């Protein structure tokens, strides 16, 4: 029986991630429609990934509803452990998003690249073993070849130092060393790494004076490079990074240093980042902390999302400080969001655009 294309799109739009994976096998036409840009855009408007109790959830939230606002769980992405005879779920410790793919670090220190919609996985084996102070990044070259950067750190948890790094090439399915020397490290409270247009970005500390700066890695040239910060970077405290949803632009969360004024948090968006590291920034949002529902805490590596269209900041509640599951903040907006049926707070928020 032939179904009109628009009707098929409506059917696919209502299907869960697990159902989509099965429906890809119905016909070549349906498989093509699942990958169609129109369907991806239609489904992506409400997609937000949350990491709760080591499990990955696809969720949505109303950015305007003030009373009884709750997180809507659209789907749970289940990743089965290939080493388990009982198909036990893998416990996910951290996630990096790149073009619909998730680079996941597991609680037992394994590494996997995962497409939740197609259910495709690729487990990345180490040369020897992964370590708890390792930092990973997934990116791609100008020729659309995916690579993984591993930055291996040694020392104590509170004061690690970067010793070496290596690249995993999906073409050869192997690791190789990077010989470039570095004079910086990534403290454990600054381990949020963001992917933007083929490159990855994170906050780092110099080994000499512990000054925080913005670091990047270009997967095409395989070079590290520092990126300029907005304005007078001595006038604010740097907290965390994120990426805008639609245009995939890098965001920076800072707090202004005022001695005699109520503190503000600022969201900066990088409108352009040159290959040599010079960046152009605009101040997207300024929010007085006094205007936010209390209790509320701004902290380093704070997990947050930026929605330019609605001019709001979405950030998770902090354990021990707030019972709010999420906070939606704007210049004249402070909305508290309940947890739906989640039994614990969200550890991580990730803007997610699926890859079919």
PDB file of N, CA and C in Angstrom, residues 192-290:
ATOM      1  N   UNK A 192      34.490  20.164  30.729  1.00  0.00           N
ATOM      2  CA  UNK A 192      33.479  20.235  29.690  1.00  0.00           C
ATOM      3  C   UNK A 192      34.133  20.623  28.367  1.00  0.00           C
ATOM      4  N   UNK A 193      34.074  19.748  27.392  1.00  0.00           N
ATOM      5  CA  UNK A 193      34.668  19.972  26.077  1.00  0.00           C
ATOM      6  C   UNK A 193      33.547  20.121  25.054  1.00  0.00           C
ATOM      7  N   UNK A 194      33.634  21.174  24.221  1.00  0.00           N
ATOM      8  CA  UNK A 194      32.576  21.493  23.263  1.00  0.00           C
ATOM      9  C   UNK A 194      33.070  21.350  21.822  1.00  0.00           C
ATOM     10  N   UNK A 195      32.193  20.813  20.984  1.00  0.00           N
ATOM     11  CA  UNK A 195      32.491  20.658  19.561  1.00  0.00           C
ATOM     12  C   UNK A 195      31.770  21.743  18.773  1.00  0.00           C
ATOM     13  N   UNK A 196      32.512  22.451  17.911  1.00  0.00           N
ATOM     14  CA  UNK A 196      31.930  23.484  17.046  1.00  0.00           C
ATOM     15  C   UNK A 196      32.648  23.453  15.694  1.00  0.00           C
ATOM     16  N   UNK A 197      31.911  23.128  14.643  1.00  0.00           N
ATOM     17  CA  UNK A 197      32.427  23.223  13.268  1.00  0.00           C
ATOM     18  C   UNK A 197      33.774  22.534  13.071  1.00  0.00           C
ATOM     19  N   UNK A 198      33.875  21.311  13.529  1.00  0.00           N
ATOM     20  CA  UNK A 198      35.083  20.528  13.281  1.00  0.00           C
ATOM     21  C   UNK A 198      36.138  20.629  14.353  1.00  0.00           C
ATOM     22  N   UNK A 199      36.079  21.676  15.175  1.00  0.00           N
ATOM     23  CA  UNK A 199      37.073  21.859  16.236  1.00  0.00           C
ATOM     24  C   UNK A 199      36.447  21.636  17.605  1.00  0.00           C
ATOM     25  N   UNK A 200      37.289  21.433  18.609  1.00  0.00           N
ATOM     26  CA  UNK A 200      36.798  21.305  19.977  1.00  0.00           C
ATOM     27  C   UNK A 200      37.438  22.378  20.848  1.00  0.00           C
ATOM     28  N   UNK A 201      36.698  22.766  21.905  1.00  0.00           N
ATOM     29  CA  UNK A 201      37.118  23.865  22.777  1.00  0.00           C
ATOM     30  C   UNK A 201      36.906  23.468  24.234  1.00  0.00           C
ATOM     31  N   UNK A 202      37.802  23.954  25.094  1.00  0.00           N
ATOM     32  CA  UNK A 202      37.668  23.694  26.523  1.00  0.00           C
ATOM     33  C   UNK A 202      38.449  24.750  27.301  1.00  0.00           C
ATOM     34  N   UNK A 203      38.187  24.812  28.602  1.00  0.00           N
ATOM     35  CA  UNK A 203      38.916  25.709  29.487  1.00  0.00           C
ATOM     36  C   UNK A 203      40.120  24.971  30.050  1.00  0.00           C
ATOM     37  N   UNK A 204      41.242  25.662  30.122  1.00  0.00           N
ATOM     38  CA  UNK A 204      42.480  25.061  30.619  1.00  0.00           C
ATOM     39  C   UNK A 204      43.181  26.033  31.559  1.00  0.00           C
ATOM     40  N   UNK A 205      44.161  25.520  32.287  1.00  0.00           N
ATOM     41  CA  UNK A 205      44.968  26.342  33.199  1.00  0.00           C
ATOM     42  C   UNK A 205      46.431  26.245  32.789  1.00  0.00           C
ATOM     43  N   UNK A 206      47.123  27.375  32.796  1.00  0.00           N
ATOM     44  CA  UNK A 206      48.552  27.365  32.485  1.00  0.00           C
ATOM     45  C   UNK A 206      49.314  26.748  33.652  1.00  0.00           C
ATOM     46  N   UNK A 207      50.354  25.990  33.345  1.00  0.00           N
ATOM     47  CA  UNK A 207      51.153  25.361  34.398  1.00  0.00           C
ATOM     48  C   UNK A 207      51.951  26.385  35.192  1.00  0.00           C
ATOM     49  N   UNK A 208      52.276  27.510  34.560  1.00  0.00           N
ATOM     50  CA  UNK A 208      53.144  28.502  35.195  1.00  0.00           C
ATOM     51  C   UNK A 208      52.433  29.284  36.287  1.00  0.00           C
ATOM     52  N   UNK A 209      51.267  29.869  35.976  1.00  0.00           N
ATOM     53  CA  UNK A 209      50.599  30.741  36.947  1.00  0.00           C
ATOM     54  C   UNK A 209      49.139  30.371  37.202  1.00  0.00           C
ATOM     55  N   UNK A 210      48.694  29.230  36.657  1.00  0.00           N
ATOM     56  CA  UNK A 210      47.328  28.734  36.887  1.00  0.00           C
ATOM     57  C   UNK A 210      46.237  29.660  36.346  1.00  0.00           C
ATOM     58  N   UNK A 211      46.553  30.502  35.381  1.00  0.00           N
ATOM     59  CA  UNK A 211      45.570  31.388  34.765  1.00  0.00           C
ATOM     60  C   UNK A 211      44.665  30.570  33.839  1.00  0.00           C
ATOM     61  N   UNK A 212      43.346  30.817  33.932  1.00  0.00           N
ATOM     62  CA  UNK A 212      42.376  30.106  33.098  1.00  0.00           C
ATOM     63  C   UNK A 212      42.303  30.758  31.719  1.00  0.00           C
ATOM     64  N   UNK A 213      42.315  29.951  30.678  1.00  0.00           N
ATOM     65  CA  UNK A 213      42.187  30.468  29.315  1.00  0.00           C
ATOM     66  C   UNK A 213      41.405  29.472  28.470  1.00  0.00           C
ATOM     67  N   UNK A 214      41.069  29.890  27.249  1.00  0.00           N
ATOM     68  CA  UNK A 214      40.286  29.063  26.331  1.00  0.00           C
ATOM     69  C   UNK A 214      41.218  28.373  25.342  1.00  0.00           C
ATOM     70  N   UNK A 215      41.149  27.058  25.297  1.00  0.00           N
ATOM     71  CA  UNK A 215      42.022  26.259  24.439  1.00  0.00           C
ATOM     72  C   UNK A 215      41.188  25.567  23.371  1.00  0.00           C
ATOM     73  N   UNK A 216      41.820  25.281  22.230  1.00  0.00           N
ATOM     74  CA  UNK A 216      41.112  24.593  21.145  1.00  0.00           C
ATOM     75  C   UNK A 216      42.019  23.561  20.495  1.00  0.00           C
ATOM     76  N   UNK A 217      41.379  22.666  19.720  1.00  0.00           N
ATOM     77  CA  UNK A 217      42.131  21.690  18.938  1.00  0.00           C
ATOM     78  C   UNK A 217      41.495  21.597  17.566  1.00  0.00           C
ATOM     79  N   UNK A 218      42.329  21.738  16.525  1.00  0.00           N
ATOM     80  CA  UNK A 218      41.892  21.664  15.137  1.00  0.00           C
ATOM     81  C   UNK A 218      42.163  20.246  14.633  1.00  0.00           C
ATOM     82  N   UNK A 219      41.120  19.508  14.281  1.00  0.00           N
ATOM     83  CA  UNK A 219      41.292  18.119  13.864  1.00  0.00           C
ATOM     84  C   UNK A 219      41.867  17.990  12.458  1.00  0.00           C
ATOM     85  N   UNK A 220      41.823  19.066  11.668  1.00  0.00           N
ATOM     86  CA  UNK A 220      42.416  19.021  10.329  1.00  0.00           C
ATOM     87  C   UNK A 220      43.930  19.161  10.396  1.00  0.00           C
ATOM     88  N   UNK A 221      44.395  20.153  11.174  1.00  0.00           N
ATOM     89  CA  UNK A 221      45.838  20.385  11.302  1.00  0.00           C
ATOM     90  C   UNK A 221      46.447  19.614  12.462  1.00  0.00           C
ATOM     91  N   UNK A 222      45.586  19.093  13.349  1.00  0.00           N
ATOM     92  CA  UNK A 222      46.007  18.389  14.568  1.00  0.00           C
ATOM     93  C   UNK A 222      46.925  19.265  15.412  1.00  0.00           C
ATOM     94  N   UNK A 223      46.490  20.521  15.580  1.00  0.00           N
ATOM     95  CA  UNK A 223      47.246  21.475  16.385  1.00  0.00           C
ATOM     96  C   UNK A 223      46.378  22.058  17.498  1.00  0.00           C
ATOM     97  N   UNK A 224      47.014  22.265  18.668  1.00  0.00           N
ATOM     98  CA  UNK A 224      46.377  22.985  19.766  1.00  0.00           C
ATOM     99  C   UNK A 224      46.574  24.481  19.550  1.00  0.00           C
ATOM    100  N   UNK A 225      45.580  25.270  19.971  1.00  0.00           N
ATOM    101  CA  UNK A 225      45.709  26.720  19.837  1.00  0.00           C
ATOM    102  C   UNK A 225      44.829  27.402  20.885  1.00  0.00           C
ATOM    103  N   UNK A 226      45.362  28.443  21.524  1.00  0.00           N
ATOM    104  CA  UNK A 226      44.554  29.215  22.469  1.00  0.00           C
ATOM    105  C   UNK A 226      43.653  30.178  21.695  1.00  0.00           C
ATOM    106  N   UNK A 227      42.499  30.498  22.282  1.00  0.00           N
ATOM    107  CA  UNK A 227      41.498  31.360  21.650  1.00  0.00           C
ATOM    108  C   UNK A 227      41.286  32.583  22.533  1.00  0.00           C
ATOM    109  N   UNK A 228      41.199  33.757  21.913  1.00  0.00           N
ATOM    110  CA  UNK A 228      41.043  34.995  22.681  1.00  0.00           C
ATOM    111  C   UNK A 228      39.687  35.038  23.375  1.00  0.00           C
ATOM    112  N   UNK A 229      39.671  35.625  24.573  1.00  0.00           N
ATOM    113  CA  UNK A 229      38.458  35.755  25.376  1.00  0.00           C
ATOM    114  C   UNK A 229      37.806  37.111  25.135  1.00  0.00           C
ATOM    115  N   UNK A 230      36.527  37.267  25.482  1.00  0.00           N
ATOM    116  CA  UNK A 230      35.854  38.553  25.248  1.00  0.00           C
ATOM    117  C   UNK A 230      36.261  39.622  26.247  1.00  0.00           C
ATOM    118  N   UNK A 231      36.358  40.871  25.764  1.00  0.00           N
ATOM    119  CA  UNK A 231      36.573  42.031  26.633  1.00  0.00           C
ATOM    120  C   UNK A 231      37.799  41.917  27.514  1.00  0.00           C
ATOM    121  N   UNK A 232      37.712  42.530  28.694  1.00  0.00           N
ATOM    122  CA  UNK A 232      38.781  42.475  29.691  1.00  0.00           C
ATOM    123  C   UNK A 232      38.580  41.227  30.539  1.00  0.00           C
ATOM    124  N   UNK A 233      39.331  40.176  30.239  1.00  0.00           N
ATOM    125  CA  UNK A 233      39.091  38.907  30.929  1.00  0.00           C
ATOM    126  C   UNK A 233      39.520  38.934  32.396  1.00  0.00           C
ATOM    127  N   UNK A 234      40.157  40.039  32.830  1.00  0.00           N
ATOM    128  CA  UNK A 234      40.489  40.177  34.250  1.00  0.00           C
ATOM    129  C   UNK A 234      39.297  40.695  35.056  1.00  0.00           C
ATOM    130  N   UNK A 235      38.251  41.158  34.358  1.00  0.00           N
ATOM    131  CA  UNK A 235      37.108  41.763  35.046  1.00  0.00           C
ATOM    132  C   UNK A 235      36.005  40.753  35.368  1.00  0.00           C
ATOM    133  N   UNK A 236      36.209  39.493  35.000  1.00  0.00           N
ATOM    134  CA  UNK A 236      35.185  38.494  35.281  1.00  0.00           C
ATOM    135  C   UNK A 236      35.820  37.146  35.615  1.00  0.00           C
ATOM    136  N   UNK A 237      35.009  36.298  36.225  1.00  0.00           N
ATOM    137  CA  UNK A 237      35.399  34.921  36.521  1.00  0.00           C
ATOM    138  C   UNK A 237      34.781  34.007  35.474  1.00  0.00           C
ATOM    139  N   UNK A 238      35.587  33.134  34.893  1.00  0.00           N
ATOM    140  CA  UNK A 238      35.119  32.214  33.862  1.00  0.00           C
ATOM    141  C   UNK A 238      34.588  30.941  34.521  1.00  0.00           C
ATOM    142  N   UNK A 239      33.384  30.530  34.104  1.00  0.00           N
ATOM    143  CA  UNK A 239      32.782  29.358  34.722  1.00  0.00           C
ATOM    144  C   UNK A 239      32.656  28.155  33.794  1.00  0.00           C
ATOM    145  N   UNK A 240      32.105  28.344  32.597  1.00  0.00           N
ATOM    146  CA  UNK A 240      31.821  27.161  31.796  1.00  0.00           C
ATOM    147  C   UNK A 240      31.585  27.510  30.332  1.00  0.00           C
ATOM    148  N   UNK A 241      31.534  26.465  29.489  1.00  0.00           N
ATOM    149  CA  UNK A 241      31.294  26.596  28.054  1.00  0.00           C
ATOM    150  C   UNK A 241      30.032  25.843  27.654  1.00  0.00           C
ATOM    151  N   UNK A 242      29.443  26.271  26.549  1.00  0.00           N
ATOM    152  CA  UNK A 242      28.334  25.545  25.946  1.00  0.00           C
ATOM    153  C   UNK A 242      28.305  25.885  24.456  1.00  0.00           C
ATOM    154  N   UNK A 243      27.273  25.399  23.761  1.00  0.00           N
ATOM    155  CA  UNK A 243      27.118  25.641  22.325  1.00  0.00           C
ATOM    156  C   UNK A 243      25.655  25.977  22.055  1.00  0.00           C
ATOM    157  N   UNK A 244      25.404  27.008  21.224  1.00  0.00           N
ATOM    158  CA  UNK A 244      24.024  27.323  20.852  1.00  0.00           C
ATOM    159  C   UNK A 244      23.459  26.199  19.992  1.00  0.00           C
ATOM    160  N   UNK A 245      22.155  26.119  19.965  1.00  0.00           N
ATOM    161  CA  UNK A 245      21.518  24.999  19.300  1.00  0.00           C
ATOM    162  C   UNK A 245      21.500  25.128  17.780  1.00  0.00           C
ATOM    163  N   UNK A 246      20.888  26.187  17.275  1.00  0.00           N
ATOM    164  CA  UNK A 246      20.634  26.271  15.840  1.00  0.00           C
ATOM    165  C   UNK A 246      21.910  26.471  15.023  1.00  0.00           C
ATOM    166  N   UNK A 247      22.699  27.470  15.386  1.00  0.00           N
ATOM    167  CA  UNK A 247      23.848  27.831  14.559  1.00  0.00           C
ATOM    168  C   UNK A 247      25.149  27.212  15.049  1.00  0.00           C
ATOM    169  N   UNK A 248      25.099  26.480  16.164  1.00  0.00           N
ATOM    170  CA  UNK A 248      26.285  25.822  16.707  1.00  0.00           C
ATOM    171  C   UNK A 248      27.434  26.808  16.900  1.00  0.00           C
ATOM    172  N   UNK A 249      27.213  27.782  17.784  1.00  0.00           N
ATOM    173  CA  UNK A 249      28.247  28.755  18.128  1.00  0.00           C
ATOM    174  C   UNK A 249      28.679  28.553  19.573  1.00  0.00           C
ATOM    175  N   UNK A 250      29.955  28.802  19.824  1.00  0.00           N
ATOM    176  CA  UNK A 250      30.513  28.607  21.159  1.00  0.00           C
ATOM    177  C   UNK A 250      29.993  29.670  22.121  1.00  0.00           C
ATOM    178  N   UNK A 251      29.656  29.255  23.352  1.00  0.00           N
ATOM    179  CA  UNK A 251      29.154  30.169  24.388  1.00  0.00           C
ATOM    180  C   UNK A 251      30.047  30.093  25.618  1.00  0.00           C
ATOM    181  N   UNK A 252      30.151  31.216  26.311  1.00  0.00           N
ATOM    182  CA  UNK A 252      30.977  31.308  27.514  1.00  0.00           C
ATOM    183  C   UNK A 252      30.149  31.911  28.641  1.00  0.00           C
ATOM    184  N   UNK A 253      30.147  31.256  29.796  1.00  0.00           N
ATOM    185  CA  UNK A 253      29.434  31.750  30.977  1.00  0.00           C
ATOM    186  C   UNK A 253      30.438  32.370  31.942  1.00  0.00           C
ATOM    187  N   UNK A 254      30.228  33.645  32.290  1.00  0.00           N
ATOM    188  CA  UNK A 254      31.129  34.346  33.204  1.00  0.00           C
ATOM    189  C   UNK A 254      30.316  35.054  34.288  1.00  0.00           C
ATOM    190  N   UNK A 255      31.011  35.449  35.352  1.00  0.00           N
ATOM    191  CA  UNK A 255      30.390  36.277  36.388  1.00  0.00           C
ATOM    192  C   UNK A 255      31.245  37.510  36.602  1.00  0.00           C
ATOM    193  N   UNK A 256      30.608  38.669  36.515  1.00  0.00           N
ATOM    194  CA  UNK A 256      31.318  39.939  36.638  1.00  0.00           C
ATOM    195  C   UNK A 256      31.845  40.132  38.058  1.00  0.00           C
ATOM    196  N   UNK A 257      33.031  40.719  38.159  1.00  0.00           N
ATOM    197  CA  UNK A 257      33.630  41.003  39.466  1.00  0.00           C
ATOM    198  C   UNK A 257      33.286  42.432  39.880  1.00  0.00           C
ATOM    199  N   UNK A 258      32.259  42.583  40.714  1.00  0.00           N
ATOM    200  CA  UNK A 258      31.865  43.896  41.232  1.00  0.00           C
ATOM    201  C   UNK A 258      32.075  43.910  42.739  1.00  0.00           C
ATOM    202  N   UNK A 259      32.698  44.965  43.240  1.00  0.00           N
ATOM    203  CA  UNK A 259      32.904  45.069  44.681  1.00  0.00           C
ATOM    204  C   UNK A 259      31.698  45.679  45.383  1.00  0.00           C
ATOM    205  N   UNK A 260      31.049  46.651  44.756  1.00  0.00           N
ATOM    206  CA  UNK A 260      29.964  47.378  45.411  1.00  0.00           C
ATOM    207  C   UNK A 260      28.626  47.223  44.699  1.00  0.00           C
ATOM    208  N   UNK A 261      28.520  46.225  43.828  1.00  0.00           N
ATOM    209  CA  UNK A 261      27.276  46.019  43.093  1.00  0.00           C
ATOM    210  C   UNK A 261      26.846  44.558  43.171  1.00  0.00           C
ATOM    211  N   UNK A 262      25.558  44.331  42.953  1.00  0.00           N
ATOM    212  CA  UNK A 262      25.051  42.965  42.913  1.00  0.00           C
ATOM    213  C   UNK A 262      25.675  42.230  41.728  1.00  0.00           C
ATOM    214  N   UNK A 263      26.149  41.002  41.922  1.00  0.00           N
ATOM    215  CA  UNK A 263      26.836  40.290  40.834  1.00  0.00           C
ATOM    216  C   UNK A 263      25.900  39.908  39.689  1.00  0.00           C
ATOM    217  N   UNK A 264      26.468  39.892  38.498  1.00  0.00           N
ATOM    218  CA  UNK A 264      25.760  39.498  37.283  1.00  0.00           C
ATOM    219  C   UNK A 264      26.450  38.279  36.687  1.00  0.00           C
ATOM    220  N   UNK A 265      25.654  37.425  36.039  1.00  0.00           N
ATOM    221  CA  UNK A 265      26.249  36.418  35.172  1.00  0.00           C
ATOM    222  C   UNK A 265      26.015  36.854  33.731  1.00  0.00           C
ATOM    223  N   UNK A 266      27.006  36.630  32.893  1.00  0.00           N
ATOM    224  CA  UNK A 266      26.944  37.028  31.488  1.00  0.00           C
ATOM    225  C   UNK A 266      27.132  35.817  30.589  1.00  0.00           C
ATOM    226  N   UNK A 267      26.388  35.789  29.498  1.00  0.00           N
ATOM    227  CA  UNK A 267      26.574  34.776  28.468  1.00  0.00           C
ATOM    228  C   UNK A 267      27.137  35.460  27.230  1.00  0.00           C
ATOM    229  N   UNK A 268      28.304  35.004  26.793  1.00  0.00           N
ATOM    230  CA  UNK A 268      28.947  35.522  25.589  1.00  0.00           C
ATOM    231  C   UNK A 268      28.826  34.482  24.479  1.00  0.00           C
ATOM    232  N   UNK A 269      28.628  34.936  23.241  1.00  0.00           N
ATOM    233  CA  UNK A 269      28.586  34.047  22.083  1.00  0.00           C
ATOM    234  C   UNK A 269      29.679  34.456  21.107  1.00  0.00           C
ATOM    235  N   UNK A 270      30.473  33.479  20.676  1.00  0.00           N
ATOM    236  CA  UNK A 270      31.531  33.741  19.696  1.00  0.00           C
ATOM    237  C   UNK A 270      30.912  33.773  18.299  1.00  0.00           C
ATOM    238  N   UNK A 271      30.919  34.943  17.679  1.00  0.00           N
ATOM    239  CA  UNK A 271      30.340  35.073  16.338  1.00  0.00           C
ATOM    240  C   UNK A 271      31.303  34.599  15.256  1.00  0.00           C
ATOM    241  N   UNK A 272      32.600  34.624  15.569  1.00  0.00           N
ATOM    242  CA  UNK A 272      33.605  34.167  14.608  1.00  0.00           C
ATOM    243  C   UNK A 272      34.880  33.792  15.349  1.00  0.00           C
ATOM    244  N   UNK A 273      35.475  32.669  14.964  1.00  0.00           N
ATOM    245  CA  UNK A 273      36.757  32.240  15.529  1.00  0.00           C
ATOM    246  C   UNK A 273      37.709  31.974  14.369  1.00  0.00           C
ATOM    247  N   UNK A 274      38.768  32.758  14.299  1.00  0.00           N
ATOM    248  CA  UNK A 274      39.755  32.614  13.223  1.00  0.00           C
ATOM    249  C   UNK A 274      40.644  31.390  13.469  1.00  0.00           C
ATOM    250  N   UNK A 275      41.274  30.921  12.407  1.00  0.00           N
ATOM    251  CA  UNK A 275      42.134  29.739  12.517  1.00  0.00           C
ATOM    252  C   UNK A 275      43.349  29.986  13.402  1.00  0.00           C
ATOM    253  N   UNK A 276      43.761  31.274  13.539  1.00  0.00           N
ATOM    254  CA  UNK A 276      44.916  31.577  14.380  1.00  0.00           C
ATOM    255  C   UNK A 276      44.521  31.850  15.830  1.00  0.00           C
ATOM    256  N   UNK A 277      43.219  31.764  16.156  1.00  0.00           N
ATOM    257  CA  UNK A 277      42.784  31.870  17.541  1.00  0.00           C
ATOM    258  C   UNK A 277      42.086  33.158  17.918  1.00  0.00           C
ATOM    259  N   UNK A 278      42.107  34.181  17.055  1.00  0.00           N
ATOM    260  CA  UNK A 278      41.400  35.428  17.359  1.00  0.00           C
ATOM    261  C   UNK A 278      39.895  35.191  17.244  1.00  0.00           C
ATOM    262  N   UNK A 279      39.145  35.645  18.257  1.00  0.00           N
ATOM    263  CA  UNK A 279      37.699  35.414  18.273  1.00  0.00           C
ATOM    264  C   UNK A 279      36.942  36.720  18.450  1.00  0.00           C
ATOM    265  N   UNK A 280      35.781  36.812  17.811  1.00  0.00           N
ATOM    266  CA  UNK A 280      34.870  37.945  17.991  1.00  0.00           C
ATOM    267  C   UNK A 280      33.701  37.474  18.844  1.00  0.00           C
ATOM    268  N   UNK A 281      33.390  38.241  19.902  1.00  0.00           N
ATOM    269  CA  UNK A 281      32.352  37.855  20.848  1.00  0.00           C
ATOM    270  C   UNK A 281      31.283  38.945  20.962  1.00  0.00           C
ATOM    271  N   UNK A 282      30.050  38.524  21.252  1.00  0.00           N
ATOM    272  CA  UNK A 282      28.995  39.465  21.622  1.00  0.00           C
ATOM    273  C   UNK A 282      28.441  39.032  22.978  1.00  0.00           C
ATOM    274  N   UNK A 283      28.026  40.030  23.788  1.00  0.00           N
ATOM    275  CA  UNK A 283      27.388  39.695  25.060  1.00  0.00           C
ATOM    276  C   UNK A 283      25.913  39.437  24.772  1.00  0.00           C
ATOM    277  N   UNK A 284      25.519  38.199  24.881  1.00  0.00           N
ATOM    278  CA  UNK A 284      24.169  37.773  24.511  1.00  0.00           C
ATOM    279  C   UNK A 284      23.153  38.030  25.620  1.00  0.00           C
ATOM    280  N   UNK A 285      23.562  37.842  26.866  1.00  0.00           N
ATOM    281  CA  UNK A 285      22.621  37.905  27.973  1.00  0.00           C
ATOM    282  C   UNK A 285      23.343  38.291  29.254  1.00  0.00           C
ATOM    283  N   UNK A 286      22.726  39.187  30.046  1.00  0.00           N
ATOM    284  CA  UNK A 286      23.222  39.550  31.379  1.00  0.00           C
ATOM    285  C   UNK A 286      22.083  39.362  32.370  1.00  0.00           C
ATOM    286  N   UNK A 287      22.355  38.623  33.442  1.00  0.00           N
ATOM    287  CA  UNK A 287      21.319  38.311  34.424  1.00  0.00           C
ATOM    288  C   UNK A 287      21.839  38.631  35.820  1.00  0.00           C
ATOM    289  N   UNK A 288      21.090  39.467  36.555  1.00  0.00           N
ATOM    290  CA  UNK A 288      21.454  39.767  37.940  1.00  0.00           C
ATOM    291  C   UNK A 288      21.126  38.557  38.810  1.00  0.00           C
ATOM    292  N   UNK A 289      22.098  38.105  39.592  1.00  0.00           N
ATOM    293  CA  UNK A 289      21.863  36.946  40.449  1.00  0.00           C
ATOM    294  C   UNK A 289      20.740  37.198  41.444  1.00  0.00           C
ATOM    295  N   UNK A 290      20.568  38.465  41.824  1.00  0.00           N
ATOM    296  CA  UNK A 290      19.513  38.809  42.784  1.00  0.00           C
ATOM    297  C   UNK A 290      18.118  38.582  42.212  1.00  0.00           C
TER     298      UNK A 290
END
